[in-house]
Short mmCIF file of C-alpha atoms and ligand atoms in Angstrom, two decimals:
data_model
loop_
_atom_site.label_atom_id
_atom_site.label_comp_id
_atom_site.label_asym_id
_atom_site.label_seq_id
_atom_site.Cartn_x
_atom_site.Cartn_y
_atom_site.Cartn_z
CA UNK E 1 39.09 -62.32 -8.16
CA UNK E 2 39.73 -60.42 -5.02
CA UNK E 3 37.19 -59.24 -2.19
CA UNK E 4 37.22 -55.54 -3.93
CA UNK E 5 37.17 -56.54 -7.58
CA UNK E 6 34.11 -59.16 -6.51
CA UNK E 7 32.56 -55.74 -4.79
CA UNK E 8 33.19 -54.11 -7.35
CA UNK E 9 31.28 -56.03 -10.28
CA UNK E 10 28.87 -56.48 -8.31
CA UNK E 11 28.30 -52.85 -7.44
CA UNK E 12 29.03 -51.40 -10.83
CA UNK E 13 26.29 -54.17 -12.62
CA UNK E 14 23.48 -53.86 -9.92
CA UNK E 15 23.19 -50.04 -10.32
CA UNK E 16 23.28 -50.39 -14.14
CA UNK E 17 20.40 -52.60 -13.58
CA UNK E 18 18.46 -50.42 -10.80
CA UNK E 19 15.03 -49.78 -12.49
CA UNK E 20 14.45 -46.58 -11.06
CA UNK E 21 15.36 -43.23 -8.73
CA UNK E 22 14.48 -45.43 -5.57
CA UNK E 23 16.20 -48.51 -5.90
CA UNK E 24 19.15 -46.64 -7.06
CA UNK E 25 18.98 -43.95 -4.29
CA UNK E 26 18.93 -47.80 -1.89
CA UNK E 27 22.02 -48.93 -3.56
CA UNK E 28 23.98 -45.53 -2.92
CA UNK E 29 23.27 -46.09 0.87
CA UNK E 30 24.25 -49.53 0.76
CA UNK E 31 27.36 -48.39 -0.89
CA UNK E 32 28.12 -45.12 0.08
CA UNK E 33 25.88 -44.13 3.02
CA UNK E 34 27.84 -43.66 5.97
CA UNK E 35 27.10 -47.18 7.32
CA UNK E 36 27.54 -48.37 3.90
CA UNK E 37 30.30 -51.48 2.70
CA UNK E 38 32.67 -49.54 0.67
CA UNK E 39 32.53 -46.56 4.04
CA UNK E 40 32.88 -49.15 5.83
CA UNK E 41 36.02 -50.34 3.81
CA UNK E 42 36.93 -46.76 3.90
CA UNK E 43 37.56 -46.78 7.89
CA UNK E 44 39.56 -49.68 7.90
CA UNK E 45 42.14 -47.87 6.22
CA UNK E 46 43.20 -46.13 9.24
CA UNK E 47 44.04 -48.91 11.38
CA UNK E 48 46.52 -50.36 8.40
CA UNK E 49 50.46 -49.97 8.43
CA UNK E 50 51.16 -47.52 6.15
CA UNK E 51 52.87 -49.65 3.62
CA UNK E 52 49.38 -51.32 3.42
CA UNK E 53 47.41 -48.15 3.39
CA UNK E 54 49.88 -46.66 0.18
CA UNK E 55 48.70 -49.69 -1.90
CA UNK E 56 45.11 -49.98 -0.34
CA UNK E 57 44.17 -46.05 -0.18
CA UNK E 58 44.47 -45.72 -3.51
CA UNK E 59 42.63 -49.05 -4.30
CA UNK E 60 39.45 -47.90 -2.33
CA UNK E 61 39.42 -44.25 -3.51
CA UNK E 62 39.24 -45.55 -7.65
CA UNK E 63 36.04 -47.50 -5.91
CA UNK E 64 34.68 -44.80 -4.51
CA UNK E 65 34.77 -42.44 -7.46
CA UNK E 66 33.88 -45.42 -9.69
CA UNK E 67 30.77 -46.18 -7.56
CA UNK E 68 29.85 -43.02 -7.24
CA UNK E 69 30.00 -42.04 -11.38
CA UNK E 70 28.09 -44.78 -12.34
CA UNK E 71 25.32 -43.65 -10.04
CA UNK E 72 25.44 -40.46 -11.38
CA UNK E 73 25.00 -42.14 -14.75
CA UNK E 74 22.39 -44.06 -13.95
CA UNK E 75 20.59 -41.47 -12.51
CA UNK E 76 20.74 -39.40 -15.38
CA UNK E 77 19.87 -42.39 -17.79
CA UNK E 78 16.36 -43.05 -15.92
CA UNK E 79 15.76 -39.03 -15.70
CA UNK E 80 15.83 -39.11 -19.21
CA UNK E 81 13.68 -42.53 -19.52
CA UNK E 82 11.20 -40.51 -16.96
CA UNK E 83 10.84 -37.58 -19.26
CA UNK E 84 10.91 -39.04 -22.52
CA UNK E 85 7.84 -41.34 -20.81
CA UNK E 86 6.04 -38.06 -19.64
CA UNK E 87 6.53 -36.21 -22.85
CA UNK E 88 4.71 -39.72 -24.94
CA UNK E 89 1.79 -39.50 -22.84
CA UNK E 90 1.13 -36.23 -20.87
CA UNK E 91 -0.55 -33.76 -23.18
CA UNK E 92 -0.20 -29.75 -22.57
CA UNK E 93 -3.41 -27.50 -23.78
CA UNK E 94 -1.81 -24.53 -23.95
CA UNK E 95 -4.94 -22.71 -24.56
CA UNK E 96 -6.39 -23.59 -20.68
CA UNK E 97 -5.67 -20.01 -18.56
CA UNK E 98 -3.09 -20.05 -16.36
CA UNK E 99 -4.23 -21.25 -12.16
CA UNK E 100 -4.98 -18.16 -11.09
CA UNK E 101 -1.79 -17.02 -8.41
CA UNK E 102 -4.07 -15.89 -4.91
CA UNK E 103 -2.74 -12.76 -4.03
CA UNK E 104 -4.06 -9.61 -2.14
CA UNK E 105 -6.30 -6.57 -3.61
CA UNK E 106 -5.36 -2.44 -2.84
CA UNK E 107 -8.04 -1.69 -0.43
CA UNK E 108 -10.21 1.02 -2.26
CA UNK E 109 -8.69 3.81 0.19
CA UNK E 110 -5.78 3.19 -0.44
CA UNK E 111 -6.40 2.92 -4.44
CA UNK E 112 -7.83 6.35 -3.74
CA UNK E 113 -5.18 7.93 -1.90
CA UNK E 114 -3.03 6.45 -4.85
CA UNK E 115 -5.05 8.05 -7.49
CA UNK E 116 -4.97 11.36 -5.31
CA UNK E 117 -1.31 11.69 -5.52
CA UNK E 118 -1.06 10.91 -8.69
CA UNK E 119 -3.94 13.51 -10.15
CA UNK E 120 -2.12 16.11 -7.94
CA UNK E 121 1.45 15.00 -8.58
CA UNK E 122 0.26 16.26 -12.28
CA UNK E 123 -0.76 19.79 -10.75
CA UNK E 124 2.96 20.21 -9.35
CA UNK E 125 1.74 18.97 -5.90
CA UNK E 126 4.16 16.59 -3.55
CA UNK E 127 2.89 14.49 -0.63
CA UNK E 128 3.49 14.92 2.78
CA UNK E 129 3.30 12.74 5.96
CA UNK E 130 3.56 13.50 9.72
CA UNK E 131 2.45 12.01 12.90
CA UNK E 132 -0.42 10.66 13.82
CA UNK E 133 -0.27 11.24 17.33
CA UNK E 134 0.56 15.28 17.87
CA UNK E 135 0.05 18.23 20.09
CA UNK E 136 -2.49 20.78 20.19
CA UNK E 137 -0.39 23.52 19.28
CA UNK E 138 0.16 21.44 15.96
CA UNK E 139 -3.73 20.12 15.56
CA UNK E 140 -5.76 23.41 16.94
CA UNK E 141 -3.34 26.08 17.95
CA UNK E 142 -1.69 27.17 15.18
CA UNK E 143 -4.77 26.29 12.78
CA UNK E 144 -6.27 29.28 14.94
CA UNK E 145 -8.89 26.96 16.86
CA UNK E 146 -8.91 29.18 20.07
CA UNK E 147 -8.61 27.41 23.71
CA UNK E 148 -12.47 27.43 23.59
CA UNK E 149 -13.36 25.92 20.59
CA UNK E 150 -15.73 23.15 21.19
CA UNK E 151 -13.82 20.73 18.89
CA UNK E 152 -11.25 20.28 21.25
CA UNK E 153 -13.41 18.77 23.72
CA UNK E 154 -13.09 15.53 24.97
CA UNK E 155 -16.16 14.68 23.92
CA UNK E 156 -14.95 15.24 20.36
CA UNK E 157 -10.75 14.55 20.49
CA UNK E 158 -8.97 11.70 21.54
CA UNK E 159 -6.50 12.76 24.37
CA UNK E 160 -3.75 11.02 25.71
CA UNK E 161 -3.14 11.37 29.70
CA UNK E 162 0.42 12.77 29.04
CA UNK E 163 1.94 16.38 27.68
CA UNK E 164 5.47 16.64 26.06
CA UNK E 165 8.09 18.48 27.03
CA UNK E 166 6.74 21.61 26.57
CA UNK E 167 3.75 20.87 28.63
CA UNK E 168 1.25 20.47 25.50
CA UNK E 169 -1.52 18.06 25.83
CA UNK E 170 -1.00 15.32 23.22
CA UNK E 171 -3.73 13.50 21.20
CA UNK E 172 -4.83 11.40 17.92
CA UNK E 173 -4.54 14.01 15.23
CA UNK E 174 -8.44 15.34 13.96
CA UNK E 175 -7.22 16.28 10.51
CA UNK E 176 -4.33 15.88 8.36
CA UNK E 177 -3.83 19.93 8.83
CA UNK E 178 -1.02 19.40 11.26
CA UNK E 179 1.28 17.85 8.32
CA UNK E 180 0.68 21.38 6.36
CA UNK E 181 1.77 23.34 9.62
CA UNK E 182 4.94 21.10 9.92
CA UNK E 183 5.65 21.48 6.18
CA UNK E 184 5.41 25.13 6.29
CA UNK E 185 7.63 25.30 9.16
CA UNK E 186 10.00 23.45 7.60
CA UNK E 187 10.53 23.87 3.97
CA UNK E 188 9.21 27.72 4.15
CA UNK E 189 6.66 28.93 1.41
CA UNK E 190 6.05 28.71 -1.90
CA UNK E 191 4.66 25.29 -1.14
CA UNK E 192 2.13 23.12 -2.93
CA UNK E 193 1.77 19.84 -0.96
CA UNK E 194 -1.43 17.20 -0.18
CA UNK E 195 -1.39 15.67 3.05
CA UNK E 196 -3.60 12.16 2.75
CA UNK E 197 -3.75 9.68 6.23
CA UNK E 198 -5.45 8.89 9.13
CA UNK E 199 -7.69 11.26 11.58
CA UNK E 200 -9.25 10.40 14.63
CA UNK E 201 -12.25 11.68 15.99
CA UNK E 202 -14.74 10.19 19.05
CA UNK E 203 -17.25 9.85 16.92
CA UNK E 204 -19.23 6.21 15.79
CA UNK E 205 -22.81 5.77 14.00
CA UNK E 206 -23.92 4.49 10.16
CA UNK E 207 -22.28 7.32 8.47
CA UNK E 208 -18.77 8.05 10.82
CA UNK E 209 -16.22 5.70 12.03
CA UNK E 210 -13.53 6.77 15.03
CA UNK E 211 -10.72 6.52 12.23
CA UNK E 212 -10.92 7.82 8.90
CA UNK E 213 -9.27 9.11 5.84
CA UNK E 214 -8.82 12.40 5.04
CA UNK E 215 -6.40 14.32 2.07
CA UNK E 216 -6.01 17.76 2.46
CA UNK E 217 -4.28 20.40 0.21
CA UNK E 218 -2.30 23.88 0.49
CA UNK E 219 -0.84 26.20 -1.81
CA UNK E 220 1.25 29.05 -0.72
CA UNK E 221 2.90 31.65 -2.69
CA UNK E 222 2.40 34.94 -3.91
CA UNK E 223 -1.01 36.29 -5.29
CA UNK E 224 -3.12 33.43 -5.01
CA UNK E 225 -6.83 33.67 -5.48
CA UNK E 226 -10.15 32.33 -4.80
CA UNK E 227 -9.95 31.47 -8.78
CA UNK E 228 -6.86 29.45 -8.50
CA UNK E 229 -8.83 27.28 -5.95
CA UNK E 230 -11.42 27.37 -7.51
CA UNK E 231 -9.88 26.06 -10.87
CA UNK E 232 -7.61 23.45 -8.98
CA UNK E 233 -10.42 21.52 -7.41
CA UNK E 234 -12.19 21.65 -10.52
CA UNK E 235 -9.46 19.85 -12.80
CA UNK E 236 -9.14 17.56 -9.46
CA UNK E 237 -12.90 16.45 -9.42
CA UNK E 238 -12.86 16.05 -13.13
CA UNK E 239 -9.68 13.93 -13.41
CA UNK E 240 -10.96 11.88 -10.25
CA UNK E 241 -14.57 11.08 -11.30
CA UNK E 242 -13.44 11.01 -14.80
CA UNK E 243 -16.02 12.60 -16.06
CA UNK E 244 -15.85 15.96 -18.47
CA UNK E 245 -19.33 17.29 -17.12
CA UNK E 246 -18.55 18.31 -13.34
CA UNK E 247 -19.98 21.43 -11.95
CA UNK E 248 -19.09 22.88 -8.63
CA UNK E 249 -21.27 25.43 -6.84
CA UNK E 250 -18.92 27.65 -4.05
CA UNK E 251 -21.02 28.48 -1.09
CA UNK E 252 -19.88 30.76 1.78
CA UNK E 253 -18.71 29.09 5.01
CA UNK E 254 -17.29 29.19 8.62
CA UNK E 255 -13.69 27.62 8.94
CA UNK E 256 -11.63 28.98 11.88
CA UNK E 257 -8.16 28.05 9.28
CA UNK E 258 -9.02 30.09 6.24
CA UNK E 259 -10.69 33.36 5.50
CA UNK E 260 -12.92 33.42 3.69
CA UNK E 261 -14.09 29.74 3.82
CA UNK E 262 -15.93 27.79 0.78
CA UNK E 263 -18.19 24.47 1.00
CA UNK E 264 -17.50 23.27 -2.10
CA UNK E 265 -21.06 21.23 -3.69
CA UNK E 266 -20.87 19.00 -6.79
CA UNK E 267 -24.01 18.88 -8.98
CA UNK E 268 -25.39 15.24 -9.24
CA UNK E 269 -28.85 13.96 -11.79
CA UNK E 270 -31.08 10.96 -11.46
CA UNK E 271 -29.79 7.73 -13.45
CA UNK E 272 -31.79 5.07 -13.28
CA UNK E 273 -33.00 5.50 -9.80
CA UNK E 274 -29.02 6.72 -9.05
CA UNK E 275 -27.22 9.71 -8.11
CA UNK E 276 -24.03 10.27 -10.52
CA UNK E 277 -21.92 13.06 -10.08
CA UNK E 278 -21.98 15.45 -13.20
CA UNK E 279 -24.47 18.67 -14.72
CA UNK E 280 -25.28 21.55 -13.14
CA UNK E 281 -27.12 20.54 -10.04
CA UNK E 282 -30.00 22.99 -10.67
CA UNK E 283 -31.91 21.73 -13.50
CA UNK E 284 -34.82 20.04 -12.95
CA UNK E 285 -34.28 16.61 -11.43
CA UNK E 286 -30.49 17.63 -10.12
CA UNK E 287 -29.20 18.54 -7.27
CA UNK E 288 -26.39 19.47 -5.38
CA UNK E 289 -23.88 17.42 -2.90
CA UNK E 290 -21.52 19.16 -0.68
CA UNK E 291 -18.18 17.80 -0.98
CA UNK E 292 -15.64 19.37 0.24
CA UNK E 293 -14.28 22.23 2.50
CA UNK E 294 -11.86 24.93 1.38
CA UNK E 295 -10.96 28.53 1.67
CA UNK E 296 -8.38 30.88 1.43
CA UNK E 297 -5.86 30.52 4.52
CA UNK E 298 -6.20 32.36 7.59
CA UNK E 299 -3.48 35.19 7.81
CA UNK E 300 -3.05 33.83 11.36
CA UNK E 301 -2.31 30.57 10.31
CA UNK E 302 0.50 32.12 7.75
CA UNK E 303 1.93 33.75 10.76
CA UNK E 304 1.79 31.18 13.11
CA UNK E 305 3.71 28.94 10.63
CA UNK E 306 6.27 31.41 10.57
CA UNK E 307 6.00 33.45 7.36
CA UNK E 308 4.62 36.77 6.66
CA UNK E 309 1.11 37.19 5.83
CA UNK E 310 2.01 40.69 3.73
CA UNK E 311 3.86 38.68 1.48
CA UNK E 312 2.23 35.13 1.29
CA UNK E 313 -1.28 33.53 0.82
CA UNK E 314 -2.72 30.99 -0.36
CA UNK E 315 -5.93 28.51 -0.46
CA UNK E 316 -6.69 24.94 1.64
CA UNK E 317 -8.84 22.62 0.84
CA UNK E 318 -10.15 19.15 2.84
CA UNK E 319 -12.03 16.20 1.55
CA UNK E 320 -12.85 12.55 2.97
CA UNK E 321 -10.87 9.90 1.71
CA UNK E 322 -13.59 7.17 2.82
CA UNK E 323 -16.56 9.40 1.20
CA UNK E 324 -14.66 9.88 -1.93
CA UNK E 325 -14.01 6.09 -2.41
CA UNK E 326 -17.70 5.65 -1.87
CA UNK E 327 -19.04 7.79 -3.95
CA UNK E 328 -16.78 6.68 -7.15
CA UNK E 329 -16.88 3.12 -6.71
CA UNK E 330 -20.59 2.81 -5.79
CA UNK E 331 -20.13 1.67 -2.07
CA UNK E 332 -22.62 2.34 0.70
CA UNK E 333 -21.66 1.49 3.76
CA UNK E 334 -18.73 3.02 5.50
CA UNK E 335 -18.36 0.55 8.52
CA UNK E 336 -17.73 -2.28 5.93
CA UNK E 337 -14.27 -0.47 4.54
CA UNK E 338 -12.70 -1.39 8.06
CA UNK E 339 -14.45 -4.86 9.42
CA UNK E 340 -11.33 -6.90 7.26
CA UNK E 341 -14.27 -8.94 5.51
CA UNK E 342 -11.97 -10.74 3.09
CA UNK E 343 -15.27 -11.13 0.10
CA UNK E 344 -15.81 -7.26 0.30
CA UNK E 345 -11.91 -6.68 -0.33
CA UNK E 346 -12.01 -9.32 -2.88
CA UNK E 347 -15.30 -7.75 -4.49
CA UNK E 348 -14.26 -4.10 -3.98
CA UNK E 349 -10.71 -4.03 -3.98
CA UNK E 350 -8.48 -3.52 -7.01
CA UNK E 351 -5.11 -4.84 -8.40
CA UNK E 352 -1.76 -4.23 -7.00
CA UNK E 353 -0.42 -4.57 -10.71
CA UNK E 354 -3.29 -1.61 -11.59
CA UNK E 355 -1.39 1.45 -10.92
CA UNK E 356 -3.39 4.69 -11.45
CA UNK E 357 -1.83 6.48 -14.15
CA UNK E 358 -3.13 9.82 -15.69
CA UNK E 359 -2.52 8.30 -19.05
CA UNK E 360 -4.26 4.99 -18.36
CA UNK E 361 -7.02 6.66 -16.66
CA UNK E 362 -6.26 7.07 -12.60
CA UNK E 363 -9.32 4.57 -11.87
CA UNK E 364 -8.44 1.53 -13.46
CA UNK E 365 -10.32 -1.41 -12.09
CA UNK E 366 -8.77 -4.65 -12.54
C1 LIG T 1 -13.53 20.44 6.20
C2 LIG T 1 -12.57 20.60 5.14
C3 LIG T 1 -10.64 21.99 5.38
C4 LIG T 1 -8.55 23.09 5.46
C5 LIG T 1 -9.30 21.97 5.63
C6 LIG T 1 -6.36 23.98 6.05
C7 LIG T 1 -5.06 23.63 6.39
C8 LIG T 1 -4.17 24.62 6.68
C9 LIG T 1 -4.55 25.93 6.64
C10 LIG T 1 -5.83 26.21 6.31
CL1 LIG T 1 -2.59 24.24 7.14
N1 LIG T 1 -6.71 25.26 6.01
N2 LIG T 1 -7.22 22.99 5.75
C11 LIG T 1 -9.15 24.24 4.97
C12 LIG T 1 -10.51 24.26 4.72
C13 LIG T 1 -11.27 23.14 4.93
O1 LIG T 1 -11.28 20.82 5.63
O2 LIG T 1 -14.66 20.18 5.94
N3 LIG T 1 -13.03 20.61 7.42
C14 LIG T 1 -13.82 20.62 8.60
#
């Protein structure tokens, strides 16, 4: 027997014989590995005549492949053995639940703002979005906050050190109003639009944090009322707090954006020692909670978005994210929604798979 036909039985019989992954993933090195015999046969090749190199090439490549099947056949023969050895002994209860898969929870503002959109989206409403950072034409100008008007203190607004172009003082937007200005501007009237984010105001005890969330609303088109307002927020409050029995009380306010201005109260009773939203907030043991703020838009504000007060109104309503998401889900302290405490997202928070649906019920909890 030659050299290669001796390597070869012995190859070919040793990894027929290798008792397991290991021993045969050892033998393909010794083989095949780049210092391995038959690579090392391999290399000699090139320093043959090339009489000797026709008749051994072809010799060493049939080795090769041979070597390098019956691995692959091995391989698959104790794979087999493996499973068939798991499958005797390991048992499967299919009726343990499934490791629960960590993942992360919707922060209740956001499941809020979610459940906003989509209670409104049902009310012909679209969302809009604009900058967080904007000018004071955008955030108290054209909302007809005069030069004076002690909001746009320092004391109250967060100001940057620079003006734009235009030589307007820039600053953290106080209320999503801005977004309704820009829309306006833009897309012209009729327009039905929310406008949920982030406000900023310098501002920071128990019951108000620097940032927070606010959604606001507008409608603009041609003869709109008090009563359409009045009827929207209704059907809103319902469909948010679920609940058939909500009863809103209009009182007169002061707004410098709309004319004339509504505080908007909710009635609330006694439950157990509770306060749940729902009756009429003056019988005995009720009572009212203000809730929002809302009026019919300032003609001002119509004009100084561009569009003709003669021929367009409409109503505007605001209403704190943060409070909202407190009062439905029974949380009562605001500072906790933005320390990051991973238990009270993982108590309070709500599935990512648990979209709010109007069908489904828009507060789904997990
Ligand atoms: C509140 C409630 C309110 C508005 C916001 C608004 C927006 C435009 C025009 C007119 Cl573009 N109004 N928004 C209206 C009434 C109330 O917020 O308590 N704010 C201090």
């Amino acid at each position: 027997m030659t050299d290669l036909e001796q390597l070869k039985t012995d190859a070919l019989t040793r990894i027929a014989n290798a008792p397991d992954a290991a021993a045969l993933e050892a033998l393909r090195i010794e083989f095949l590995g780049k210092q391995g015999s038959i690579s090392g046969l391999m290399k000699t090749l090139g320093k043959m005549s090339p009489e000797e190199r026709r008749v051994q090439g072809p010799l060493l490549n049939g080795l090769r492949t041979q070597v390098n099947d019956a691995i692959a056949a091995r391989k698959e023969v104790l794979e087999d053995a493996e499973l068939e050895a798991r499958l005797a002994t390991e048992g499967l209860d299919l009726s343990l639940p499934a490791p629960e898969t960590p993942r992360g929870s919707v922060h209740p503002v956001s499941q809020v703002m979610d459940e906003l959109a989509e209670i409104f989206a049902d009310l012909g409403f679209s969302v809009a979005t604009g900058p967080e950072i904007e000018d004071d034409w955008h955030n108290f100008t054209a909302l007809n906050m005069a030069e004076a008007h002690p909001a746009r203190a320092m004391h109250d607004t967060f100001y940057f050190p620079d003006t734009d172009g235009e030589g307007r003082r820039m600053l953290l937007r106080t209320h999503t109003s801005p977004v309704q200005i820009r829309s306006m501007m833009k897309q012209g009237a009729p327009i039905r639009i929310i406008a949920p984010g982030r406000v900023y105001r310098s501002d920071s005890d128990a019951t108000h944090t620097p940032m927070f969330h606010q959604v606001e609303g507008l409608v603009i088109d041609k003869n709109i009322h008090l009563g359409h307002l009045k009827w929207t927020l209704e059907t809103f409050l319902k469909a948010f707090f679920e609940r058939e029995d909500i009863v809103l009380r209009l009182r007169p306010s002061y707004f410098p954006f709309t004319e004339p201005s509504v505080e908007v109260d909710v009635g609330w009773q006694d439950v157990g020692g509770r306060r749940v939203l729902g009756g009429d907030g003056d019988a005995p043991g009720h009572g009212w909670m203000e809730l929002l703020g809302s009026g019919m838009v300032n003609r001002r504000v119509i004009e100084f978005a561009g569009l003709d007060p003669e021929q367009w109104q409409g109503f505007a309503f605001g209403v704190g994210v943060d409070r909202l998401a407190m009062l439905k889900y029974g949380m009562d302290d605001l500072r906790a929604f933005f320390d990051g405490d991973r238990r009270w997202l993982d108590h309070y928070g709500f599935s990512p798979f648990d979209q709010p649906t109007l069908s489904a019920g828009v507060g789904a909890k997990a």
